[in-house]
Amino acid sequence: MADKLKIDIVSDVVCPWCTIGFKRLEKAINELGIQDQVEIEWQPFELNPNMPVEGQNLNEHITKKYGSTIEQQQASKQHMIEAGAELGFTFDYFDEMRMVNTFDAHILLEYAKDFGKQTELKMQLTKAFFSDRKDVSQRDVLKEALISVGLNATEALALIDQPEAQQEVRKKEQFWQNLGVSSVPTIVFNRKSAVSGAQPVDIFKQVLSEIIAE
């Protein structure tokens, strides 16, 4: 068996296009029938590293950060809802939705990697935030996600307060930023080439086919 194609996905838990990008990549992998030939690792990126504990109303947050009007936001959300629906994912935007801090979630994703459960936990957290109206900065929500994918919640949650675990995430964030990653999703193949954004399935299929042919 040849070495597997290593795919690093630099992303955040509360990034809608990261979810859409992954679902499209996953579809491309499945349609090519190369599930056994790829290995995915999620890498941390915080869209809002300075987000306070209480979070911020999503509409206010987007207006402040990007300067977009409510009408533009509605159109963008509708676009995401439709893109998600095509891939079997539900985006449930609501007026009181809040952008939250995701640092703790990234610590747990590092933990999940050791058990081969990273993708499962990532999708569970994303679903909690976008589909189930849950605050993924809250420990009870994180605990629920850990249990749902069969991980030891007590052991995992204990890491959140450990300086070593915090440092590991910050180190990885810095590593990818130093390589020039400034937007997510950024999908890196064999640490040699990268694609940014939620590309169409056909583009992912083309990229994957070319790399595997090498």
C-alpha positions as a Markdown table, in Angstrom:
| # | Residue | x | y | z |
|---|---|---|---|---|
| 1 | Met | 0.0 | 0.0 | 0.0 |
| 2 | Ala | 1.4 | 3.4 | -1.0 |
| 3 | Asp | 1.6 | 6.2 | 1.4 |
| 4 | Lys | -1.8 | 7.8 | 2.0 |
| 5 | Leu | -2.5 | 11.3 | 0.6 |
| 6 | Lys | -2.4 | 13.6 | 3.7 |
| 7 | Ile | -5.0 | 16.3 | 3.7 |
| 8 | Asp | -4.8 | 19.1 | 6.3 |
| 9 | Ile | -8.0 | 21.1 | 6.6 |
| 10 | Val | -7.3 | 24.5 | 8.3 |
| 11 | Ser | -10.7 | 25.6 | 9.6 |
| 12 | Asp | -12.9 | 26.9 | 12.4 |
| 13 | Val | -15.9 | 25.1 | 14.0 |
| 14 | Val | -18.1 | 28.1 | 13.4 |
| 15 | Cys | -17.1 | 28.7 | 9.7 |
| 16 | Pro | -20.0 | 27.8 | 7.4 |
| 17 | Trp | -17.9 | 27.6 | 4.3 |
| 18 | Cys | -15.5 | 25.3 | 6.1 |
| 19 | Thr | -18.4 | 22.9 | 6.5 |
| 20 | Ile | -19.5 | 23.2 | 2.9 |
| 21 | Gly | -15.9 | 22.9 | 1.7 |
| 22 | Phe | -15.4 | 19.7 | 3.7 |
| 23 | Lys | -18.7 | 18.2 | 2.6 |
| 24 | Arg | -17.8 | 18.9 | -1.1 |
| 25 | Leu | -14.3 | 17.4 | -0.6 |
| 26 | Glu | -15.8 | 14.4 | 1.1 |
| 27 | Lys | -18.2 | 13.9 | -1.8 |
| 28 | Ala | -15.3 | 14.1 | -4.3 |
| 29 | Ile | -13.4 | 11.5 | -2.3 |
| 30 | Asn | -16.4 | 9.2 | -2.2 |
| 31 | Glu | -17.2 | 9.6 | -5.9 |
| 32 | Leu | -13.6 | 8.8 | -6.8 |
| 33 | Gly | -13.7 | 5.8 | -4.4 |
| 34 | Ile | -10.5 | 6.8 | -2.7 |
| 35 | Gln | -11.6 | 6.7 | 0.9 |
| 36 | Asp | -8.8 | 4.3 | 1.8 |
| 37 | Gln | -6.2 | 6.4 | 0.2 |
| 38 | Val | -6.6 | 9.6 | 2.1 |
| 39 | Glu | -5.9 | 10.7 | 5.6 |
| 40 | Ile | -7.6 | 13.9 | 6.9 |
| 41 | Glu | -6.3 | 16.0 | 9.8 |
| 42 | Trp | -8.1 | 19.1 | 11.0 |
| 43 | Gln | -5.9 | 22.1 | 11.9 |
| 44 | Pro | -7.0 | 25.0 | 14.2 |
| 45 | Phe | -7.9 | 28.5 | 13.0 |
| 46 | Glu | -9.9 | 30.9 | 15.0 |
| 47 | Leu | -12.0 | 33.4 | 13.0 |
| 48 | Asn | -12.4 | 35.5 | 16.2 |
| 49 | Pro | -9.7 | 34.7 | 18.7 |
| 50 | Asn | -10.7 | 37.7 | 20.8 |
| 51 | Met | -14.3 | 36.8 | 21.0 |
| 52 | Pro | -15.5 | 37.3 | 24.7 |
| 53 | Val | -17.1 | 34.6 | 26.7 |
| 54 | Glu | -20.6 | 36.0 | 26.1 |
| 55 | Gly | -20.2 | 36.0 | 22.4 |
| 56 | Gln | -21.7 | 38.5 | 20.0 |
| 57 | Asn | -25.0 | 38.7 | 18.1 |
| 58 | Leu | -24.2 | 37.2 | 14.7 |
| 59 | Asn | -25.8 | 39.9 | 12.6 |
| 60 | Glu | -24.0 | 42.6 | 14.6 |
| 61 | His | -20.8 | 40.7 | 14.4 |
| 62 | Ile | -20.9 | 40.4 | 10.6 |
| 63 | Thr | -21.9 | 44.1 | 10.2 |
| 64 | Lys | -19.0 | 45.2 | 12.4 |
| 65 | Lys | -16.4 | 42.8 | 10.9 |
| 66 | Tyr | -17.3 | 42.9 | 7.2 |
| 67 | Gly | -19.5 | 46.0 | 6.9 |
| 68 | Ser | -22.3 | 44.1 | 5.1 |
| 69 | Thr | -25.9 | 45.2 | 5.3 |
| 70 | Ile | -28.7 | 43.0 | 6.7 |
| 71 | Glu | -29.9 | 42.5 | 3.1 |
| 72 | Gln | -26.5 | 41.2 | 2.0 |
| 73 | Gln | -26.3 | 39.0 | 5.1 |
| 74 | Gln | -29.7 | 37.5 | 4.3 |
| 75 | Ala | -28.7 | 36.7 | 0.7 |
| 76 | Ser | -25.4 | 35.2 | 1.9 |
| 77 | Lys | -27.2 | 33.1 | 4.5 |
| 78 | Gln | -29.7 | 31.9 | 1.9 |
| 79 | His | -26.8 | 30.9 | -0.4 |
| 80 | Met | -25.2 | 28.9 | 2.5 |
| 81 | Ile | -28.5 | 27.2 | 3.4 |
| 82 | Glu | -29.0 | 26.1 | -0.2 |
| 83 | Ala | -25.3 | 24.9 | -0.6 |
| 84 | Gly | -25.7 | 23.0 | 2.7 |
| 85 | Ala | -29.0 | 21.4 | 1.7 |
| 86 | Glu | -27.4 | 20.0 | -1.5 |
| 87 | Leu | -24.8 | 18.3 | 0.7 |
| 88 | Gly | -27.3 | 17.0 | 3.4 |
| 89 | Phe | -26.3 | 19.7 | 6.0 |
| 90 | Thr | -28.8 | 22.0 | 7.7 |
| 91 | Phe | -27.9 | 25.7 | 8.4 |
| 92 | Asp | -30.5 | 27.0 | 10.8 |
| 93 | Tyr | -29.9 | 30.8 | 11.1 |
| 94 | Phe | -32.0 | 32.6 | 13.6 |
| 95 | Asp | -32.2 | 36.2 | 14.9 |
| 96 | Glu | -30.6 | 35.6 | 18.3 |
| 97 | Met | -27.8 | 33.5 | 16.9 |
| 98 | Arg | -24.4 | 34.5 | 18.5 |
| 99 | Met | -20.9 | 34.1 | 17.2 |
| 100 | Val | -18.9 | 32.4 | 20.0 |
| 101 | Asn | -15.3 | 31.7 | 21.0 |
| 102 | Thr | -14.0 | 28.4 | 19.7 |
| 103 | Phe | -10.6 | 27.9 | 21.4 |
| 104 | Asp | -11.8 | 25.2 | 23.8 |
| 105 | Ala | -13.4 | 23.3 | 20.8 |
| 106 | His | -10.0 | 23.3 | 19.1 |
| 107 | Ile | -8.3 | 21.8 | 22.2 |
| 108 | Leu | -10.9 | 19.0 | 22.1 |
| 109 | Leu | -10.3 | 18.4 | 18.4 |
| 110 | Glu | -6.6 | 17.9 | 19.1 |
| 111 | Tyr | -7.6 | 15.3 | 21.8 |
| 112 | Ala | -10.0 | 13.5 | 19.3 |
| 113 | Lys | -7.1 | 13.1 | 16.8 |
| 114 | Asp | -5.4 | 10.5 | 19.0 |
| 115 | Phe | -8.5 | 8.3 | 18.8 |
| 116 | Gly | -9.2 | 8.7 | 15.1 |
| 117 | Lys | -12.4 | 10.7 | 15.9 |
| 118 | Gln | -11.4 | 14.2 | 14.8 |
| 119 | Thr | -13.7 | 14.4 | 11.8 |
| 120 | Glu | -16.6 | 12.9 | 13.7 |
| 121 | Leu | -16.2 | 15.5 | 16.5 |
| 122 | Lys | -15.7 | 18.3 | 14.1 |
| 123 | Met | -18.9 | 17.5 | 12.3 |
| 124 | Gln | -20.8 | 17.1 | 15.7 |
| 125 | Leu | -19.6 | 20.5 | 16.9 |
| 126 | Thr | -20.5 | 22.1 | 13.6 |
| 127 | Lys | -23.9 | 20.5 | 13.6 |
| 128 | Ala | -24.4 | 21.7 | 17.2 |
| 129 | Phe | -23.7 | 25.3 | 16.3 |
| 130 | Phe | -25.3 | 25.6 | 12.9 |
| 131 | Ser | -28.2 | 23.0 | 13.0 |
| 132 | Asp | -29.1 | 22.7 | 16.7 |
| 133 | Arg | -28.7 | 26.3 | 17.9 |
| 134 | Lys | -26.1 | 25.4 | 20.6 |
| 135 | Asp | -23.3 | 27.5 | 22.0 |
| 136 | Val | -20.1 | 25.5 | 21.3 |
| 137 | Ser | -18.1 | 27.5 | 23.8 |
| 138 | Gln | -20.2 | 26.0 | 26.6 |
| 139 | Arg | -18.8 | 23.0 | 28.4 |
| 140 | Asp | -22.1 | 21.1 | 28.6 |
| 141 | Val | -22.4 | 21.4 | 24.8 |
| 142 | Leu | -18.8 | 20.3 | 24.4 |
| 143 | Lys | -19.4 | 17.4 | 26.7 |
| 144 | Glu | -22.5 | 16.3 | 24.8 |
| 145 | Ala | -20.5 | 16.3 | 21.5 |
| 146 | Leu | -17.7 | 14.3 | 23.0 |
| 147 | Ile | -20.0 | 11.7 | 24.4 |
| 148 | Ser | -22.0 | 11.4 | 21.1 |
| 149 | Val | -18.8 | 10.4 | 19.3 |
| 150 | Gly | -17.7 | 7.9 | 22.0 |
| 151 | Leu | -14.9 | 9.9 | 23.6 |
| 152 | Asn | -14.1 | 10.2 | 27.3 |
| 153 | Ala | -15.7 | 13.6 | 28.1 |
| 154 | Thr | -14.1 | 13.9 | 31.6 |
| 155 | Glu | -10.6 | 13.3 | 30.3 |
| 156 | Ala | -11.1 | 15.6 | 27.3 |
| 157 | Leu | -12.6 | 18.5 | 29.2 |
| 158 | Ala | -9.9 | 18.4 | 31.8 |
| 159 | Leu | -7.4 | 19.4 | 29.0 |
| 160 | Ile | -9.2 | 22.7 | 28.4 |
| 161 | Asp | -7.5 | 24.2 | 31.6 |
| 162 | Gln | -4.1 | 22.6 | 30.9 |
| 163 | Pro | -1.5 | 25.1 | 29.7 |
| 164 | Glu | 0.2 | 22.4 | 27.7 |
| 165 | Ala | -2.9 | 21.7 | 25.7 |
| 166 | Gln | -3.6 | 25.4 | 25.2 |
| 167 | Gln | -0.1 | 26.0 | 24.0 |
| 168 | Glu | -0.3 | 23.1 | 21.5 |
| 169 | Val | -3.3 | 24.7 | 19.8 |
| 170 | Arg | -1.7 | 28.2 | 19.8 |
| 171 | Lys | 1.5 | 26.7 | 18.3 |
| 172 | Lys | -0.4 | 25.0 | 15.5 |
| 173 | Glu | -2.4 | 28.2 | 14.8 |
| 174 | Gln | 0.8 | 30.1 | 14.5 |
| 175 | Phe | 2.4 | 27.5 | 12.3 |
| 176 | Trp | -0.3 | 27.7 | 9.7 |
| 177 | Gln | -0.5 | 31.5 | 9.9 |
| 178 | Asn | 3.2 | 31.7 | 9.3 |
| 179 | Leu | 2.8 | 29.6 | 6.2 |
| 180 | Gly | 0.4 | 32.3 | 4.9 |
| 181 | Val | -3.0 | 30.9 | 5.8 |
| 182 | Ser | -5.2 | 33.9 | 6.5 |
| 183 | Ser | -8.6 | 32.6 | 5.4 |
| 184 | Val | -10.5 | 29.3 | 5.9 |
| 185 | Pro | -11.1 | 26.7 | 4.7 |
| 186 | Thr | -7.6 | 26.2 | 3.4 |
| 187 | Ile | -7.1 | 22.6 | 2.3 |
| 188 | Val | -3.5 | 21.4 | 2.0 |
| 189 | Phe | -2.5 | 18.3 | 0.1 |
| 190 | Asn | 0.7 | 16.5 | 1.2 |
| 191 | Arg | 1.9 | 19.8 | 2.7 |
| 192 | Lys | 2.9 | 20.7 | -0.9 |
| 193 | Ser | -0.1 | 22.3 | -2.6 |
| 194 | Ala | -3.2 | 24.0 | -1.2 |
| 195 | Val | -6.8 | 25.0 | -2.3 |
| 196 | Ser | -8.6 | 27.8 | -0.4 |
| 197 | Gly | -12.4 | 28.2 | -0.2 |
| 198 | Ala | -15.3 | 25.8 | -0.6 |
| 199 | Gln | -14.5 | 24.7 | -4.2 |
| 200 | Pro | -17.0 | 22.8 | -6.3 |
| 201 | Val | -16.9 | 19.0 | -6.1 |
| 202 | Asp | -15.5 | 18.7 | -9.6 |
| 203 | Ile | -12.5 | 20.9 | -8.7 |
| 204 | Phe | -11.7 | 18.8 | -5.7 |
| 205 | Lys | -12.0 | 15.6 | -7.9 |
| 206 | Gln | -9.6 | 17.1 | -10.4 |
| 207 | Val | -7.1 | 18.1 | -7.7 |
| 208 | Leu | -7.3 | 14.7 | -6.0 |
| 209 | Ser | -7.1 | 12.7 | -9.2 |
| 210 | Glu | -3.9 | 14.7 | -10.3 |
| 211 | Ile | -2.2 | 14.2 | -7.0 |
| 212 | Ile | -3.0 | 10.5 | -6.7 |
| 213 | Ala | -1.9 | 9.9 | -10.3 |
| 214 | Glu | 1.6 | 11.3 | -9.3 |
